[in-house]
GROMACS .gro file of C-alpha atoms in nm:
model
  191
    1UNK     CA    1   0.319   0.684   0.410
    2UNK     CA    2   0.331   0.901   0.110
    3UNK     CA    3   0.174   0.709  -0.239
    4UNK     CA    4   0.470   0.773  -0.455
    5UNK     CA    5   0.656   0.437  -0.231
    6UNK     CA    6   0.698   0.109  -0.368
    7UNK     CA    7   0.848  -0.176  -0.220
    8UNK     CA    8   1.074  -0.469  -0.237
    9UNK     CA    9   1.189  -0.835  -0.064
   10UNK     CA   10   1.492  -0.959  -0.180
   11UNK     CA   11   1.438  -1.323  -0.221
   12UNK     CA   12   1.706  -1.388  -0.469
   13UNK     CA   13   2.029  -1.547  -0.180
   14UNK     CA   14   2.108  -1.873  -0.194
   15UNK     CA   15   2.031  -1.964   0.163
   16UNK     CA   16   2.298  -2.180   0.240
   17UNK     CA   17   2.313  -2.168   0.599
   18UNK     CA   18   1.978  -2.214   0.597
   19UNK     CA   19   1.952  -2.507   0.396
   20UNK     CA   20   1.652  -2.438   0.269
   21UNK     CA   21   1.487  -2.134   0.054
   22UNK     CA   22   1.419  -1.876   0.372
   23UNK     CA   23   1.190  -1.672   0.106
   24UNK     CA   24   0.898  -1.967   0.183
   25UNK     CA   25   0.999  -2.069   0.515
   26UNK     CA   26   0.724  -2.102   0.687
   27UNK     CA   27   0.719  -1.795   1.035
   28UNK     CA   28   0.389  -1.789   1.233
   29UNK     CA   29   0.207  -1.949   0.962
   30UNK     CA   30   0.335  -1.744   0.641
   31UNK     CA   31   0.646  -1.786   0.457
   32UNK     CA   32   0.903  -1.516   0.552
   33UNK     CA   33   0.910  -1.332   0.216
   34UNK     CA   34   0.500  -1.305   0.217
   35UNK     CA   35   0.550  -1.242   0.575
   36UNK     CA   36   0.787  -0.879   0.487
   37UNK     CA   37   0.567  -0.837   0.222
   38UNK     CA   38   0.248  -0.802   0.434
   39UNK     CA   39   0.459  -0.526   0.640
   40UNK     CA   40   0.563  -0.311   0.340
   41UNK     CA   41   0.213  -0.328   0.198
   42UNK     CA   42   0.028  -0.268   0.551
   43UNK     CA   43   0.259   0.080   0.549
   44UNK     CA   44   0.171   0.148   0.234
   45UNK     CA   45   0.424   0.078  -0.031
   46UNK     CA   46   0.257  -0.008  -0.347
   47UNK     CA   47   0.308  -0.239  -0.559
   48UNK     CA   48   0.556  -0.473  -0.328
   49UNK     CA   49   0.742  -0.731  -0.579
   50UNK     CA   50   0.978  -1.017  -0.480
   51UNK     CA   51   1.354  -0.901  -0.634
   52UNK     CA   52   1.503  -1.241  -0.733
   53UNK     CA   53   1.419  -1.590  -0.667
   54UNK     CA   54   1.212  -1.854  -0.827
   55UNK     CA   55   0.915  -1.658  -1.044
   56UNK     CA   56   0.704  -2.014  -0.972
   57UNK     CA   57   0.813  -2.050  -0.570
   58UNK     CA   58   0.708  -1.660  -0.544
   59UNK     CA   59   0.408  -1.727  -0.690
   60UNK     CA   60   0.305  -1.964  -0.458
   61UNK     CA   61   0.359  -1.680  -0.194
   62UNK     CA   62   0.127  -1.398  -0.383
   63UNK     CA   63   0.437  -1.224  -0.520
   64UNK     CA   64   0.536  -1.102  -0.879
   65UNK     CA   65   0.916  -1.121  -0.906
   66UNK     CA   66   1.187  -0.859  -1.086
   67UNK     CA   67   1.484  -1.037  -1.203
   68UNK     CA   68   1.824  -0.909  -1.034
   69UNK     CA   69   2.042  -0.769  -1.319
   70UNK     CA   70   2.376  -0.836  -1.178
   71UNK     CA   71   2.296  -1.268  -1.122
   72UNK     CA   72   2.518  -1.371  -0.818
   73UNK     CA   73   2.661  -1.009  -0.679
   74UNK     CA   74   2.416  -1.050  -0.381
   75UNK     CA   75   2.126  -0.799  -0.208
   76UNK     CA   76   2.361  -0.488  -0.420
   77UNK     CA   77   2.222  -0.670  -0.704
   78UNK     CA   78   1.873  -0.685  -0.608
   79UNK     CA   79   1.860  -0.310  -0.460
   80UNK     CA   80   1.940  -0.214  -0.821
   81UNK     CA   81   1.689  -0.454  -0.951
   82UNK     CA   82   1.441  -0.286  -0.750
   83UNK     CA   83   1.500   0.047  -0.849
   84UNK     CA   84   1.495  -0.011  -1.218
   85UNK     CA   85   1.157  -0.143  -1.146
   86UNK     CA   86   0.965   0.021  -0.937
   87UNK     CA   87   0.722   0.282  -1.037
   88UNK     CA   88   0.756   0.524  -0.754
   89UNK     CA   89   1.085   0.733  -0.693
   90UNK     CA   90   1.136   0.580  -0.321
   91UNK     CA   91   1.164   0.238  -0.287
   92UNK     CA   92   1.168   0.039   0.017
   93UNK     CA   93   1.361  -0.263  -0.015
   94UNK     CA   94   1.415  -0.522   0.225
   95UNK     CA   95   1.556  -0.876   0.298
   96UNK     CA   96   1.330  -1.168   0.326
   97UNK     CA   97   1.431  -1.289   0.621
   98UNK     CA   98   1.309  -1.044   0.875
   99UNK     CA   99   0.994  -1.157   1.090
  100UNK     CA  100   1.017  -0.894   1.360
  101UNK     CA  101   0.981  -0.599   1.103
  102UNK     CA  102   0.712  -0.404   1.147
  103UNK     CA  103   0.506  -0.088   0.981
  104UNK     CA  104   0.610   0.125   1.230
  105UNK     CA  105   1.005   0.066   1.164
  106UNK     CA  106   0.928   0.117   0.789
  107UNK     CA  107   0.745   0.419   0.807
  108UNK     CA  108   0.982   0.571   1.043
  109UNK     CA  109   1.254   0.519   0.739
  110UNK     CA  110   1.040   0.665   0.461
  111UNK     CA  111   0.976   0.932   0.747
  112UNK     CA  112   1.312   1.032   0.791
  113UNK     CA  113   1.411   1.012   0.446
  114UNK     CA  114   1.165   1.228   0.340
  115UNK     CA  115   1.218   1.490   0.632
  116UNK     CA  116   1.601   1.537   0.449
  117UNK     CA  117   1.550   1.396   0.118
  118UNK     CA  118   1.837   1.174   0.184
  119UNK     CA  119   1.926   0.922  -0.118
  120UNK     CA  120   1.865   0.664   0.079
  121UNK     CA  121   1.768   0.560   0.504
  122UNK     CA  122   1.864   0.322   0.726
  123UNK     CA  123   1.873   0.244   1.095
  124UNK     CA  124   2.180   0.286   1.297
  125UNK     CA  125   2.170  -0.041   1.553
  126UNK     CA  126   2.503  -0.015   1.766
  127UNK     CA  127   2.677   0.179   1.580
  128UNK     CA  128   2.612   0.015   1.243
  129UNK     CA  129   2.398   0.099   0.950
  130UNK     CA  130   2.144  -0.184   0.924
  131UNK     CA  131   2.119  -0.259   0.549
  132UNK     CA  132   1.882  -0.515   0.550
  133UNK     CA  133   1.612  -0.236   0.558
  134UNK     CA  134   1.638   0.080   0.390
  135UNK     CA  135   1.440   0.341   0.215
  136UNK     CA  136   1.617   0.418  -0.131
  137UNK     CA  137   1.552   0.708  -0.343
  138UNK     CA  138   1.536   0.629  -0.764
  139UNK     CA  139   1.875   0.875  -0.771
  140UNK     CA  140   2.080   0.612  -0.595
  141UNK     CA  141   2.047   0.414  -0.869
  142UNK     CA  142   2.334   0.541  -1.055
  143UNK     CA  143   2.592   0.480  -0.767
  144UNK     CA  144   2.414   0.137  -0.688
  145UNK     CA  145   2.492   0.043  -1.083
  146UNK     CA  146   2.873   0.226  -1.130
  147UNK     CA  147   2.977  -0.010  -0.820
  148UNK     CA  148   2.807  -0.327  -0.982
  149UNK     CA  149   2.928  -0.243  -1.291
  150UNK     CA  150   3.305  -0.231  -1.103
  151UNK     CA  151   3.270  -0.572  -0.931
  152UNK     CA  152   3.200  -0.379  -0.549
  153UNK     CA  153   2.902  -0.581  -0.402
  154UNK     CA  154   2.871  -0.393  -0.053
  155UNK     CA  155   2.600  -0.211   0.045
  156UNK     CA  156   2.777  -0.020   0.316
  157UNK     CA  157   3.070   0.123   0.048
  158UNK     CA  158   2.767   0.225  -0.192
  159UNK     CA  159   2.643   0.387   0.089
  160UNK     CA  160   2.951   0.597   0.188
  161UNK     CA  161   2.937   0.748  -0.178
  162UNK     CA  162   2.546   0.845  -0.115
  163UNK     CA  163   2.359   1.086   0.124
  164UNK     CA  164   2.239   0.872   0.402
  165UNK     CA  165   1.985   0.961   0.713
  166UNK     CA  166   2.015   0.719   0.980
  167UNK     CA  167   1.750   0.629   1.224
  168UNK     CA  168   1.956   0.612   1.582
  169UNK     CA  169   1.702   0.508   1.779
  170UNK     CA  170   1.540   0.216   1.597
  171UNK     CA  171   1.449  -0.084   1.838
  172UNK     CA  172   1.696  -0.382   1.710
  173UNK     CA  173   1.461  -0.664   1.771
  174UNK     CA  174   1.226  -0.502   1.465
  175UNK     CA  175   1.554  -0.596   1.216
  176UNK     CA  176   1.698  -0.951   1.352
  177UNK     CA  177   1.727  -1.184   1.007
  178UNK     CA  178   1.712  -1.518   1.023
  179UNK     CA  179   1.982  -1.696   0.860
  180UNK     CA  180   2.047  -2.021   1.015
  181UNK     CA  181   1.812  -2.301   1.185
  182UNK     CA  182   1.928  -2.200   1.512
  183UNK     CA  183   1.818  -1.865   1.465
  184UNK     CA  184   1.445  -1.966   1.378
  185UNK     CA  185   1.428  -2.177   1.648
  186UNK     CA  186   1.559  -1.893   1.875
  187UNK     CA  187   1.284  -1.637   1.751
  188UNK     CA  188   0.982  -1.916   1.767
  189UNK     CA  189   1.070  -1.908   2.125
  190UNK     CA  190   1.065  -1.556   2.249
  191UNK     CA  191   1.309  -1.305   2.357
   0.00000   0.00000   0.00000
């Protein structure tokens, strides 16, 4: 991967289905948001930062968090706090909760971002863009912060206003999220 990529886990949801804070739930050992972390920094995103979340509980997990500067408008919010912050023009940001990911599936991303210099990649998964992994350029910023600013919170309308490359063929197991009990207790055992 290319050394002008940062990276990003946004650990700043509330995690009520979960019922507990699925940034330090605890996946193969690791909590999850260490666990995503590990992947963006084994493909070579430097520095990786937690984007919202308890500074103390992210601590605990080896990660320096960036406040979210839209409080409560959800992952919008902290895909614009991670582009304010990071020090490298692409930015790969993605949710905590996703203990299938792999360095392959984000350096296919920064990949075919960089082959188009789309504003921002993500992977198509039947027929839908899969936000909670995408490669974002600095220049999305703007659009990320004028729909904030408006009170729109979805990813996928920011994304109609941007240039987006979409990965097609990117295996679906490598983005399943974890949101409830039921679903960690489905990936602990096995497809």
């Amino acid at each position: 991967m290319a050394a002008s990529v940062s990276g990003a886990v946004l650990t700043g949801g509330a995690s009520r289905r979960m019922g507990t804070d699925k940034a330090v739930l605890a996946v193969g050992g690791r909590g999850l948001a260490r666990r995503v972390a590990d992947v963006l920094e084994a493909a070579g995103a430097s520095p990786v930062v937690a984007v919202g979340g308890d500074a103390a509980v992210m601590a605990t997990l080896g990660l320096a968090v960036v406040d979210e500067p839209f409080p409560g408008a959800g992952p919008l919010s902290g895909v614009a706090g991670a582009l304010r912050s990071a020090p490298a023009p692409v930015v790969v940001v993605a949710a905590c909760d996703l203990p299938a990911l792999t360095v392959e599936a984000v350096q296919r991303l920064v990949q075919a971002r960089t082959e188009v210099d789309a504003d921002v990649a993500v992977a198509l998964v039947d027929g839908v863009r899969q936000v909670q992994l995408a490669c974002w350029t600095r220049r999305s910023l703007e659009a990320v912060e004028q729909a904030l600013a408006v009170g729109r919170r979805s990813i996928q309308a920011v994304l109609d206003d941007l240039d987006v490359c979409v990965v097609a063929d990117m295996p679906a197991g490598q983005l399943i999220d974890l949101d409830t009990p039921a679903d960690v207790d489905r990936y602990a055992s096995g497809p």
